[in-house]
Amino acid sequence: MLSKSKFIAQVDAKYIIINAGGILCAIDQHAADERVSLERLEKSLLLKEKEDNIKTERIYPAQSLSLTSAQMTILFQHEHTIKKWKFGFKISSLIGAGSNNNNNTIFLMNVPSLFSKTATSGDFLEFLIALGSCSADASIVKPPFIKRVLASHACRYAIMFGDVLSRETCVTLIDSLAMCDFSFVCAHGRPSVIPLLDMAGLDSGGGGRSHCLVDRVGCRSFPVSSSGNDTYGLSYERQSAASRWENRGDTAFDETYVPIRFQKKSYPRPK
């Protein structure tokens, strides 16, 4: 879908409008660049598994943790995966020793560190829960701590709302997003691509009907002509939209107007 899309315009220094095989879409430029950055980080830091990418921080003195029987089972089953992510631990010598057989105590000795962020014992326990919840291959499970740090880093250095982009930058971002494994959500789950309109479904015969654009905040709408020479209304441009509403006498026009979806309703065009 995205690989064959055509760039139309950047809107309000926030969204990139594209034609993706007849579907008019808005790309959230921050969410898109965040997704691209996240997957690049994952491939460079995680897939290559370079020793110096994720550092080991020693805990001194070692932290004593009392685990449940279920957590101990997970620990034994996935010991290799846990240590691969730089969590180092030592099982208490008291386990299985005489009268204290139920003492499920370990000593957390090392934790991972990435981008100057260091994991805690809480992150270690959270990783155990993630491993225990995995019904597939647990060796591919990433510690939630690592995922959060990567997502935060990708977000911090991504293109922001308000950044004016050249056509070349927009096209490069679209091409990079198209190559991502999860193109349609950012690192935090926010949609990066928003379908606006199936242009194949427009009423080519006109007849006074038009598909209406609805904004995010106030759900106010203005019509986008399904015929004519205005390239799908090109009222996706904020100034054009604002001008139409101001001329209509709508004093409550929201200056943060962002069109995000269409409704098939018939309205007279504002004059």
PDB file of C-alpha atoms in Angstrom:
ATOM      1  CA  MET A   1       0.000   0.000   0.000  1.00  0.00           C
ATOM      2  CA  LEU A   2       2.573   2.596   1.091  1.00  0.00           C
ATOM      3  CA  SER A   3       5.271   1.403  -1.285  1.00  0.00           C
ATOM      4  CA  LYS A   4       3.226   2.574  -4.289  1.00  0.00           C
ATOM      5  CA  SER A   5       1.835   5.727  -2.706  1.00  0.00           C
ATOM      6  CA  LYS A   6       2.185   9.207  -4.185  1.00  0.00           C
ATOM      7  CA  PHE A   7       3.068  12.275  -2.146  1.00  0.00           C
ATOM      8  CA  ILE A   8       0.542  15.131  -2.314  1.00  0.00           C
ATOM      9  CA  ALA A   9       1.442  17.705   0.352  1.00  0.00           C
ATOM     10  CA  GLN A  10       2.503  18.372   3.918  1.00  0.00           C
ATOM     11  CA  VAL A  11      -0.332  19.904   5.961  1.00  0.00           C
ATOM     12  CA  ASP A  12       0.134  22.267   8.892  1.00  0.00           C
ATOM     13  CA  ALA A  13       3.664  20.900   9.485  1.00  0.00           C
ATOM     14  CA  LYS A  14       2.016  17.847  11.081  1.00  0.00           C
ATOM     15  CA  TYR A  15       0.608  15.521   8.445  1.00  0.00           C
ATOM     16  CA  ILE A  16       1.753  14.230   5.077  1.00  0.00           C
ATOM     17  CA  ILE A  17      -1.095  13.614   2.636  1.00  0.00           C
ATOM     18  CA  ILE A  18      -0.613  10.726   0.198  1.00  0.00           C
ATOM     19  CA  ASN A  19      -2.545   8.826  -2.438  1.00  0.00           C
ATOM     20  CA  ALA A  20      -2.060   5.160  -1.594  1.00  0.00           C
ATOM     21  CA  GLY A  21      -3.591   3.205  -4.453  1.00  0.00           C
ATOM     22  CA  GLY A  22      -6.724   5.324  -4.577  1.00  0.00           C
ATOM     23  CA  ILE A  23      -6.974   5.719  -0.801  1.00  0.00           C
ATOM     24  CA  LEU A  24      -6.325   9.239   0.434  1.00  0.00           C
ATOM     25  CA  CYS A  25      -4.315   8.967   3.675  1.00  0.00           C
ATOM     26  CA  ALA A  26      -2.772  11.302   6.225  1.00  0.00           C
ATOM     27  CA  ILE A  27       0.569  10.252   7.692  1.00  0.00           C
ATOM     28  CA  ASP A  28       1.350  11.538  11.173  1.00  0.00           C
ATOM     29  CA  GLN A  29       4.918  12.713  10.544  1.00  0.00           C
ATOM     30  CA  HIS A  30       6.043  12.295  14.173  1.00  0.00           C
ATOM     31  CA  ALA A  31       4.490   8.841  14.606  1.00  0.00           C
ATOM     32  CA  ALA A  32       5.873   7.711  11.239  1.00  0.00           C
ATOM     33  CA  ASP A  33       9.443   8.819  11.938  1.00  0.00           C
ATOM     34  CA  GLU A  34       9.215   7.337  15.438  1.00  0.00           C
ATOM     35  CA  ARG A  35       8.282   3.943  13.951  1.00  0.00           C
ATOM     36  CA  VAL A  36      11.124   4.139  11.417  1.00  0.00           C
ATOM     37  CA  SER A  37      13.616   5.091  14.135  1.00  0.00           C
ATOM     38  CA  LEU A  38      12.424   2.330  16.471  1.00  0.00           C
ATOM     39  CA  GLU A  39      12.861  -0.434  13.919  1.00  0.00           C
ATOM     40  CA  ARG A  40      16.295   0.870  12.940  1.00  0.00           C
ATOM     41  CA  LEU A  41      17.316   0.864  16.596  1.00  0.00           C
ATOM     42  CA  GLU A  42      16.018  -2.656  17.099  1.00  0.00           C
ATOM     43  CA  LYS A  43      17.927  -3.955  14.098  1.00  0.00           C
ATOM     44  CA  SER A  44      21.180  -2.211  14.984  1.00  0.00           C
ATOM     45  CA  LEU A  45      21.100  -2.822  18.739  1.00  0.00           C
ATOM     46  CA  LEU A  46      19.259  -6.087  19.099  1.00  0.00           C
ATOM     47  CA  LEU A  47      19.405  -8.238  15.996  1.00  0.00           C
ATOM     48  CA  LYS A  48      23.165  -7.900  15.624  1.00  0.00           C
ATOM     49  CA  GLU A  49      23.540  -8.532  19.353  1.00  0.00           C
ATOM     50  CA  LYS A  50      26.748  -6.556  19.666  1.00  0.00           C
ATOM     51  CA  GLU A  51      28.284  -6.957  23.074  1.00  0.00           C
ATOM     52  CA  ASP A  52      28.789  -3.249  23.646  1.00  0.00           C
ATOM     53  CA  ASN A  53      25.272  -2.124  22.725  1.00  0.00           C
ATOM     54  CA  ILE A  54      23.555  -3.210  25.927  1.00  0.00           C
ATOM     55  CA  LYS A  55      25.877  -2.706  28.863  1.00  0.00           C
ATOM     56  CA  THR A  56      25.925  -4.577  32.164  1.00  0.00           C
ATOM     57  CA  GLU A  57      25.570  -2.709  35.435  1.00  0.00           C
ATOM     58  CA  ARG A  58      26.693  -4.580  38.545  1.00  0.00           C
ATOM     59  CA  ILE A  59      24.531  -4.356  41.656  1.00  0.00           C
ATOM     60  CA  TYR A  60      26.640  -4.143  44.800  1.00  0.00           C
ATOM     61  CA  PRO A  61      25.722  -5.554  47.168  1.00  0.00           C
ATOM     62  CA  ALA A  62      23.577  -8.058  45.304  1.00  0.00           C
ATOM     63  CA  GLN A  63      19.857  -7.542  45.823  1.00  0.00           C
ATOM     64  CA  SER A  64      17.935 -10.340  47.503  1.00  0.00           C
ATOM     65  CA  LEU A  65      14.586 -11.223  45.885  1.00  0.00           C
ATOM     66  CA  SER A  66      11.989 -13.689  47.134  1.00  0.00           C
ATOM     67  CA  LEU A  67      10.191 -15.291  44.204  1.00  0.00           C
ATOM     68  CA  THR A  68       7.055 -17.354  44.011  1.00  0.00           C
ATOM     69  CA  SER A  69       7.202 -20.987  42.945  1.00  0.00           C
ATOM     70  CA  ALA A  70       5.808 -20.005  39.541  1.00  0.00           C
ATOM     71  CA  GLN A  71       8.491 -17.337  39.100  1.00  0.00           C
ATOM     72  CA  MET A  72      11.195 -19.833  40.054  1.00  0.00           C
ATOM     73  CA  THR A  73       9.882 -22.217  37.398  1.00  0.00           C
ATOM     74  CA  ILE A  74      10.078 -19.448  34.777  1.00  0.00           C
ATOM     75  CA  LEU A  75      13.575 -18.598  35.967  1.00  0.00           C
ATOM     76  CA  PHE A  76      14.810 -22.162  35.475  1.00  0.00           C
ATOM     77  CA  GLN A  77      13.029 -22.598  32.121  1.00  0.00           C
ATOM     78  CA  HIS A  78      14.326 -19.373  30.588  1.00  0.00           C
ATOM     79  CA  GLU A  79      17.656 -18.904  32.344  1.00  0.00           C
ATOM     80  CA  HIS A  80      19.566 -18.579  29.046  1.00  0.00           C
ATOM     81  CA  THR A  81      17.214 -15.888  27.677  1.00  0.00           C
ATOM     82  CA  ILE A  82      17.290 -13.940  30.936  1.00  0.00           C
ATOM     83  CA  LYS A  83      21.083 -13.898  31.038  1.00  0.00           C
ATOM     84  CA  LYS A  84      21.259 -13.008  27.341  1.00  0.00           C
ATOM     85  CA  TRP A  85      19.591  -9.701  28.229  1.00  0.00           C
ATOM     86  CA  LYS A  86      22.285  -9.004  30.858  1.00  0.00           C
ATOM     87  CA  PHE A  87      20.227  -9.886  33.933  1.00  0.00           C
ATOM     88  CA  GLY A  88      22.645 -11.757  36.188  1.00  0.00           C
ATOM     89  CA  PHE A  89      21.514 -13.648  39.254  1.00  0.00           C
ATOM     90  CA  LYS A  90      22.625 -16.284  41.708  1.00  0.00           C
ATOM     91  CA  ILE A  91      20.270 -18.802  43.293  1.00  0.00           C
ATOM     92  CA  SER A  92      20.480 -18.917  47.044  1.00  0.00           C
ATOM     93  CA  SER A  93      22.390 -21.914  48.385  1.00  0.00           C
ATOM     94  CA  LEU A  94      19.630 -22.312  50.948  1.00  0.00           C
ATOM     95  CA  ILE A  95      17.235 -23.656  48.330  1.00  0.00           C
ATOM     96  CA  GLY A  96      16.716 -27.323  48.917  1.00  0.00           C
ATOM     97  CA  ALA A  97      18.877 -27.306  52.062  1.00  0.00           C
ATOM     98  CA  GLY A  98      17.225 -29.233  54.871  1.00  0.00           C
ATOM     99  CA  SER A  99      14.403 -27.439  56.677  1.00  0.00           C
ATOM    100  CA  ASN A 100      14.183 -24.462  54.337  1.00  0.00           C
ATOM    101  CA  ASN A 101      13.127 -26.169  51.104  1.00  0.00           C
ATOM    102  CA  ASN A 102      10.578 -23.493  50.229  1.00  0.00           C
ATOM    103  CA  ASN A 103      13.006 -20.590  50.349  1.00  0.00           C
ATOM    104  CA  ASN A 104      12.728 -19.306  46.771  1.00  0.00           C
ATOM    105  CA  THR A 105      15.398 -16.648  47.154  1.00  0.00           C
ATOM    106  CA  ILE A 106      17.754 -15.346  44.480  1.00  0.00           C
ATOM    107  CA  PHE A 107      20.364 -12.612  44.442  1.00  0.00           C
ATOM    108  CA  LEU A 108      20.148 -10.148  41.550  1.00  0.00           C
ATOM    109  CA  MET A 109      23.741  -9.289  40.691  1.00  0.00           C
ATOM    110  CA  ASN A 110      23.644  -7.591  37.250  1.00  0.00           C
ATOM    111  CA  VAL A 111      21.088  -5.617  35.240  1.00  0.00           C
ATOM    112  CA  PRO A 112      21.156  -4.204  31.686  1.00  0.00           C
ATOM    113  CA  SER A 113      21.832  -0.561  30.880  1.00  0.00           C
ATOM    114  CA  LEU A 114      20.912   1.145  27.616  1.00  0.00           C
ATOM    115  CA  PHE A 115      21.178   4.822  26.605  1.00  0.00           C
ATOM    116  CA  SER A 116      22.158   5.744  30.188  1.00  0.00           C
ATOM    117  CA  LYS A 117      19.025   4.064  31.569  1.00  0.00           C
ATOM    118  CA  THR A 118      19.568   1.238  34.048  1.00  0.00           C
ATOM    119  CA  ALA A 119      17.103  -1.528  34.814  1.00  0.00           C
ATOM    120  CA  THR A 120      15.855  -2.241  38.325  1.00  0.00           C
ATOM    121  CA  SER A 121      14.707  -5.316  40.208  1.00  0.00           C
ATOM    122  CA  GLY A 122      11.159  -4.352  39.220  1.00  0.00           C
ATOM    123  CA  ASP A 123      12.185  -4.555  35.554  1.00  0.00           C
ATOM    124  CA  PHE A 124      13.638  -8.007  36.213  1.00  0.00           C
ATOM    125  CA  LEU A 125      10.363  -9.235  37.747  1.00  0.00           C
ATOM    126  CA  GLU A 126       8.418  -7.669  34.868  1.00  0.00           C
ATOM    127  CA  PHE A 127      10.576  -9.637  32.425  1.00  0.00           C
ATOM    128  CA  LEU A 128       9.754 -12.850  34.272  1.00  0.00           C
ATOM    129  CA  ILE A 129       6.043 -12.100  33.868  1.00  0.00           C
ATOM    130  CA  ALA A 130       6.503 -11.441  30.140  1.00  0.00           C
ATOM    131  CA  LEU A 131       8.361 -14.727  29.703  1.00  0.00           C
ATOM    132  CA  GLY A 132       5.718 -16.631  31.637  1.00  0.00           C
ATOM    133  CA  SER A 133       2.943 -15.095  29.525  1.00  0.00           C
ATOM    134  CA  CYS A 134       4.556 -16.038  26.225  1.00  0.00           C
ATOM    135  CA  SER A 135       2.854 -18.967  24.498  1.00  0.00           C
ATOM    136  CA  ALA A 136       5.266 -19.010  21.538  1.00  0.00           C
ATOM    137  CA  ASP A 137       9.056 -18.944  21.386  1.00  0.00           C
ATOM    138  CA  ALA A 138      10.096 -17.150  24.576  1.00  0.00           C
ATOM    139  CA  SER A 139      13.632 -16.629  23.269  1.00  0.00           C
ATOM    140  CA  ILE A 140      12.351 -13.769  21.085  1.00  0.00           C
ATOM    141  CA  VAL A 141      10.714 -11.933  24.007  1.00  0.00           C
ATOM    142  CA  LYS A 142      12.367  -8.594  24.752  1.00  0.00           C
ATOM    143  CA  PRO A 143      12.447  -7.253  28.300  1.00  0.00           C
ATOM    144  CA  PRO A 144       9.786  -4.553  28.704  1.00  0.00           C
ATOM    145  CA  PHE A 145      12.559  -2.301  30.052  1.00  0.00           C
ATOM    146  CA  ILE A 146      14.473  -2.539  26.766  1.00  0.00           C
ATOM    147  CA  LYS A 147      11.332  -1.899  24.728  1.00  0.00           C
ATOM    148  CA  ARG A 148      10.480   1.198  26.755  1.00  0.00           C
ATOM    149  CA  VAL A 149      13.970   2.659  26.466  1.00  0.00           C
ATOM    150  CA  LEU A 150      14.074   2.098  22.700  1.00  0.00           C
ATOM    151  CA  ALA A 151      10.597   3.611  22.248  1.00  0.00           C
ATOM    152  CA  SER A 152      11.518   6.647  24.339  1.00  0.00           C
ATOM    153  CA  HIS A 153      14.765   7.165  22.408  1.00  0.00           C
ATOM    154  CA  ALA A 154      12.996   6.846  19.055  1.00  0.00           C
ATOM    155  CA  CYS A 155      10.336   9.346  20.149  1.00  0.00           C
ATOM    156  CA  ARG A 156      12.815  11.889  21.474  1.00  0.00           C
ATOM    157  CA  TYR A 157      14.802  12.174  18.266  1.00  0.00           C
ATOM    158  CA  ALA A 158      11.971  11.766  15.756  1.00  0.00           C
ATOM    159  CA  ILE A 159      10.567  14.491  13.510  1.00  0.00           C
ATOM    160  CA  MET A 160       8.205  16.636  15.581  1.00  0.00           C
ATOM    161  CA  PHE A 161       4.908  18.373  14.917  1.00  0.00           C
ATOM    162  CA  GLY A 162       5.787  21.822  13.640  1.00  0.00           C
ATOM    163  CA  ASP A 163       8.793  20.676  11.634  1.00  0.00           C
ATOM    164  CA  VAL A 164       8.414  21.920   8.062  1.00  0.00           C
ATOM    165  CA  LEU A 165       9.658  19.207   5.707  1.00  0.00           C
ATOM    166  CA  SER A 166      10.851  19.429   2.134  1.00  0.00           C
ATOM    167  CA  ARG A 167       9.223  17.299  -0.519  1.00  0.00           C
ATOM    168  CA  GLU A 168      12.328  15.096  -0.620  1.00  0.00           C
ATOM    169  CA  THR A 169      12.219  14.526   3.139  1.00  0.00           C
ATOM    170  CA  CYS A 170       8.526  13.625   2.990  1.00  0.00           C
ATOM    171  CA  VAL A 171       9.107  11.134   0.176  1.00  0.00           C
ATOM    172  CA  THR A 172      12.066   9.583   2.010  1.00  0.00           C
ATOM    173  CA  LEU A 173       9.984   9.223   5.175  1.00  0.00           C
ATOM    174  CA  ILE A 174       7.147   7.556   3.253  1.00  0.00           C
ATOM    175  CA  ASP A 175       9.569   5.126   1.595  1.00  0.00           C
ATOM    176  CA  SER A 176      11.205   4.295   4.939  1.00  0.00           C
ATOM    177  CA  LEU A 177       7.828   3.761   6.604  1.00  0.00           C
ATOM    178  CA  ALA A 178       6.782   1.429   3.804  1.00  0.00           C
ATOM    179  CA  MET A 179       9.753  -0.844   4.599  1.00  0.00           C
ATOM    180  CA  CYS A 180       8.875  -1.145   8.302  1.00  0.00           C
ATOM    181  CA  ASP A 181       7.441  -4.343   9.742  1.00  0.00           C
ATOM    182  CA  PHE A 182       4.725  -2.423  11.594  1.00  0.00           C
ATOM    183  CA  SER A 183       4.129   0.617   9.403  1.00  0.00           C
ATOM    184  CA  PHE A 184       0.788   1.696  10.802  1.00  0.00           C
ATOM    185  CA  VAL A 185       1.591   2.365  14.481  1.00  0.00           C
ATOM    186  CA  CYS A 186       4.295   4.345  16.247  1.00  0.00           C
ATOM    187  CA  ALA A 187       6.508   3.003  19.010  1.00  0.00           C
ATOM    188  CA  HIS A 188       3.788   3.753  21.570  1.00  0.00           C
ATOM    189  CA  GLY A 189       0.854   2.385  19.582  1.00  0.00           C
ATOM    190  CA  ARG A 190      -0.412   5.640  18.079  1.00  0.00           C
ATOM    191  CA  PRO A 191      -1.670   5.341  14.480  1.00  0.00           C
ATOM    192  CA  SER A 192       0.910   6.589  11.992  1.00  0.00           C
ATOM    193  CA  VAL A 193      -1.276   6.290   8.889  1.00  0.00           C
ATOM    194  CA  ILE A 194      -4.891   7.496   8.884  1.00  0.00           C
ATOM    195  CA  PRO A 195      -7.115   6.523   5.910  1.00  0.00           C
ATOM    196  CA  LEU A 196      -9.223   9.520   4.930  1.00  0.00           C
ATOM    197  CA  LEU A 197     -11.115   8.649   1.783  1.00  0.00           C
ATOM    198  CA  ASP A 198     -11.593   5.879  -0.735  1.00  0.00           C
ATOM    199  CA  MET A 199     -11.489   8.029  -3.836  1.00  0.00           C
ATOM    200  CA  ALA A 200     -12.796   5.178  -5.978  1.00  0.00           C
ATOM    201  CA  GLY A 201     -16.044   5.473  -4.055  1.00  0.00           C
ATOM    202  CA  LEU A 202     -16.629   9.134  -4.824  1.00  0.00           C
ATOM    203  CA  ASP A 203     -19.801  10.026  -6.663  1.00  0.00           C
ATOM    204  CA  SER A 204     -18.339  10.703 -10.091  1.00  0.00           C
ATOM    205  CA  GLY A 205     -21.696  11.870 -11.342  1.00  0.00           C
ATOM    206  CA  GLY A 206     -21.811  14.847  -9.019  1.00  0.00           C
ATOM    207  CA  GLY A 207     -25.519  15.451  -8.452  1.00  0.00           C
ATOM    208  CA  GLY A 208     -24.923  18.031  -5.784  1.00  0.00           C
ATOM    209  CA  ARG A 209     -23.620  15.456  -3.301  1.00  0.00           C
ATOM    210  CA  SER A 210     -20.179  15.562  -1.760  1.00  0.00           C
ATOM    211  CA  HIS A 211     -18.209  13.633   0.816  1.00  0.00           C
ATOM    212  CA  CYS A 212     -17.776  15.577   4.002  1.00  0.00           C
ATOM    213  CA  LEU A 213     -14.560  16.093   5.921  1.00  0.00           C
ATOM    214  CA  VAL A 214     -14.904  16.002   9.705  1.00  0.00           C
ATOM    215  CA  ASP A 215     -12.378  17.427  12.136  1.00  0.00           C
ATOM    216  CA  ARG A 216     -10.987  15.671  15.207  1.00  0.00           C
ATOM    217  CA  VAL A 217     -11.993  18.057  17.973  1.00  0.00           C
ATOM    218  CA  GLY A 218     -15.354  19.651  17.246  1.00  0.00           C
ATOM    219  CA  CYS A 219     -16.680  17.180  14.655  1.00  0.00           C
ATOM    220  CA  ARG A 220     -17.590  20.137  12.445  1.00  0.00           C
ATOM    221  CA  SER A 221     -17.573  19.435   8.748  1.00  0.00           C
ATOM    222  CA  PHE A 222     -17.192  21.115   5.413  1.00  0.00           C
ATOM    223  CA  PRO A 223     -17.798  19.480   2.050  1.00  0.00           C
ATOM    224  CA  VAL A 224     -15.102  18.234  -0.267  1.00  0.00           C
ATOM    225  CA  SER A 225     -16.384  18.238  -3.806  1.00  0.00           C
ATOM    226  CA  SER A 226     -16.555  14.883  -5.525  1.00  0.00           C
ATOM    227  CA  SER A 227     -16.164  16.616  -8.878  1.00  0.00           C
ATOM    228  CA  GLY A 228     -14.532  19.718 -10.245  1.00  0.00           C
ATOM    229  CA  ASN A 229     -10.993  20.871 -10.777  1.00  0.00           C
ATOM    230  CA  ASP A 230      -9.847  21.417  -7.211  1.00  0.00           C
ATOM    231  CA  THR A 231      -7.935  18.077  -6.872  1.00  0.00           C
ATOM    232  CA  TYR A 232     -10.215  16.516  -4.248  1.00  0.00           C
ATOM    233  CA  GLY A 233     -11.013  19.929  -2.892  1.00  0.00           C
ATOM    234  CA  LEU A 234      -7.451  20.548  -1.744  1.00  0.00           C
ATOM    235  CA  SER A 235      -9.310  21.850   1.271  1.00  0.00           C
ATOM    236  CA  TYR A 236      -6.935  19.639   3.186  1.00  0.00           C
ATOM    237  CA  GLU A 237      -4.810  22.762   3.394  1.00  0.00           C
ATOM    238  CA  ARG A 238      -5.463  24.373   6.727  1.00  0.00           C
ATOM    239  CA  GLN A 239      -5.666  27.919   5.401  1.00  0.00           C
ATOM    240  CA  SER A 240      -8.257  26.951   2.825  1.00  0.00           C
ATOM    241  CA  ALA A 241     -10.303  25.177   5.489  1.00  0.00           C
ATOM    242  CA  ALA A 242     -10.020  28.124   7.853  1.00  0.00           C
ATOM    243  CA  SER A 243     -10.997  30.539   5.120  1.00  0.00           C
ATOM    244  CA  ARG A 244     -14.127  28.577   4.300  1.00  0.00           C
ATOM    245  CA  TRP A 245     -15.255  28.520   7.901  1.00  0.00           C
ATOM    246  CA  GLU A 246     -14.446  32.152   8.530  1.00  0.00           C
ATOM    247  CA  ASN A 247     -16.398  33.168   5.437  1.00  0.00           C
ATOM    248  CA  ARG A 248     -19.243  31.049   6.700  1.00  0.00           C
ATOM    249  CA  GLY A 249     -19.297  33.125   9.868  1.00  0.00           C
ATOM    250  CA  ASP A 250     -18.344  30.328  12.244  1.00  0.00           C
ATOM    251  CA  THR A 251     -16.675  32.232  15.077  1.00  0.00           C
ATOM    252  CA  ALA A 252     -15.911  29.004  16.945  1.00  0.00           C
ATOM    253  CA  PHE A 253     -13.507  27.746  14.293  1.00  0.00           C
ATOM    254  CA  ASP A 254     -10.779  25.733  15.995  1.00  0.00           C
ATOM    255  CA  GLU A 255      -7.321  26.939  14.946  1.00  0.00           C
ATOM    256  CA  THR A 256      -5.915  23.469  15.570  1.00  0.00           C
ATOM    257  CA  TYR A 257      -8.191  22.036  12.896  1.00  0.00           C
ATOM    258  CA  VAL A 258      -6.950  18.728  11.501  1.00  0.00           C
ATOM    259  CA  PRO A 259      -9.184  16.741   9.129  1.00  0.00           C
ATOM    260  CA  ILE A 260      -9.023  13.034   9.841  1.00  0.00           C
ATOM    261  CA  ARG A 261     -12.051  11.255   8.452  1.00  0.00           C
ATOM    262  CA  PHE A 262     -14.831  11.488   5.936  1.00  0.00           C
ATOM    263  CA  GLN A 263     -18.578  10.980   6.190  1.00  0.00           C
ATOM    264  CA  LYS A 264     -20.924  10.370   3.294  1.00  0.00           C
ATOM    265  CA  LYS A 265     -23.425  13.154   3.897  1.00  0.00           C
ATOM    266  CA  SER A 266     -24.897  15.801   1.699  1.00  0.00           C
ATOM    267  CA  TYR A 267     -24.356  19.428   2.695  1.00  0.00           C
ATOM    268  CA  PRO A 268     -24.625  22.660   0.731  1.00  0.00           C
ATOM    269  CA  ARG A 269     -21.201  24.121  -0.036  1.00  0.00           C
ATOM    270  CA  PRO A 270     -20.442  27.162   2.213  1.00  0.00           C
ATOM    271  CA  LYS A 271     -20.486  30.437   0.372  1.00  0.00           C
TER     272      LYS A 271
END
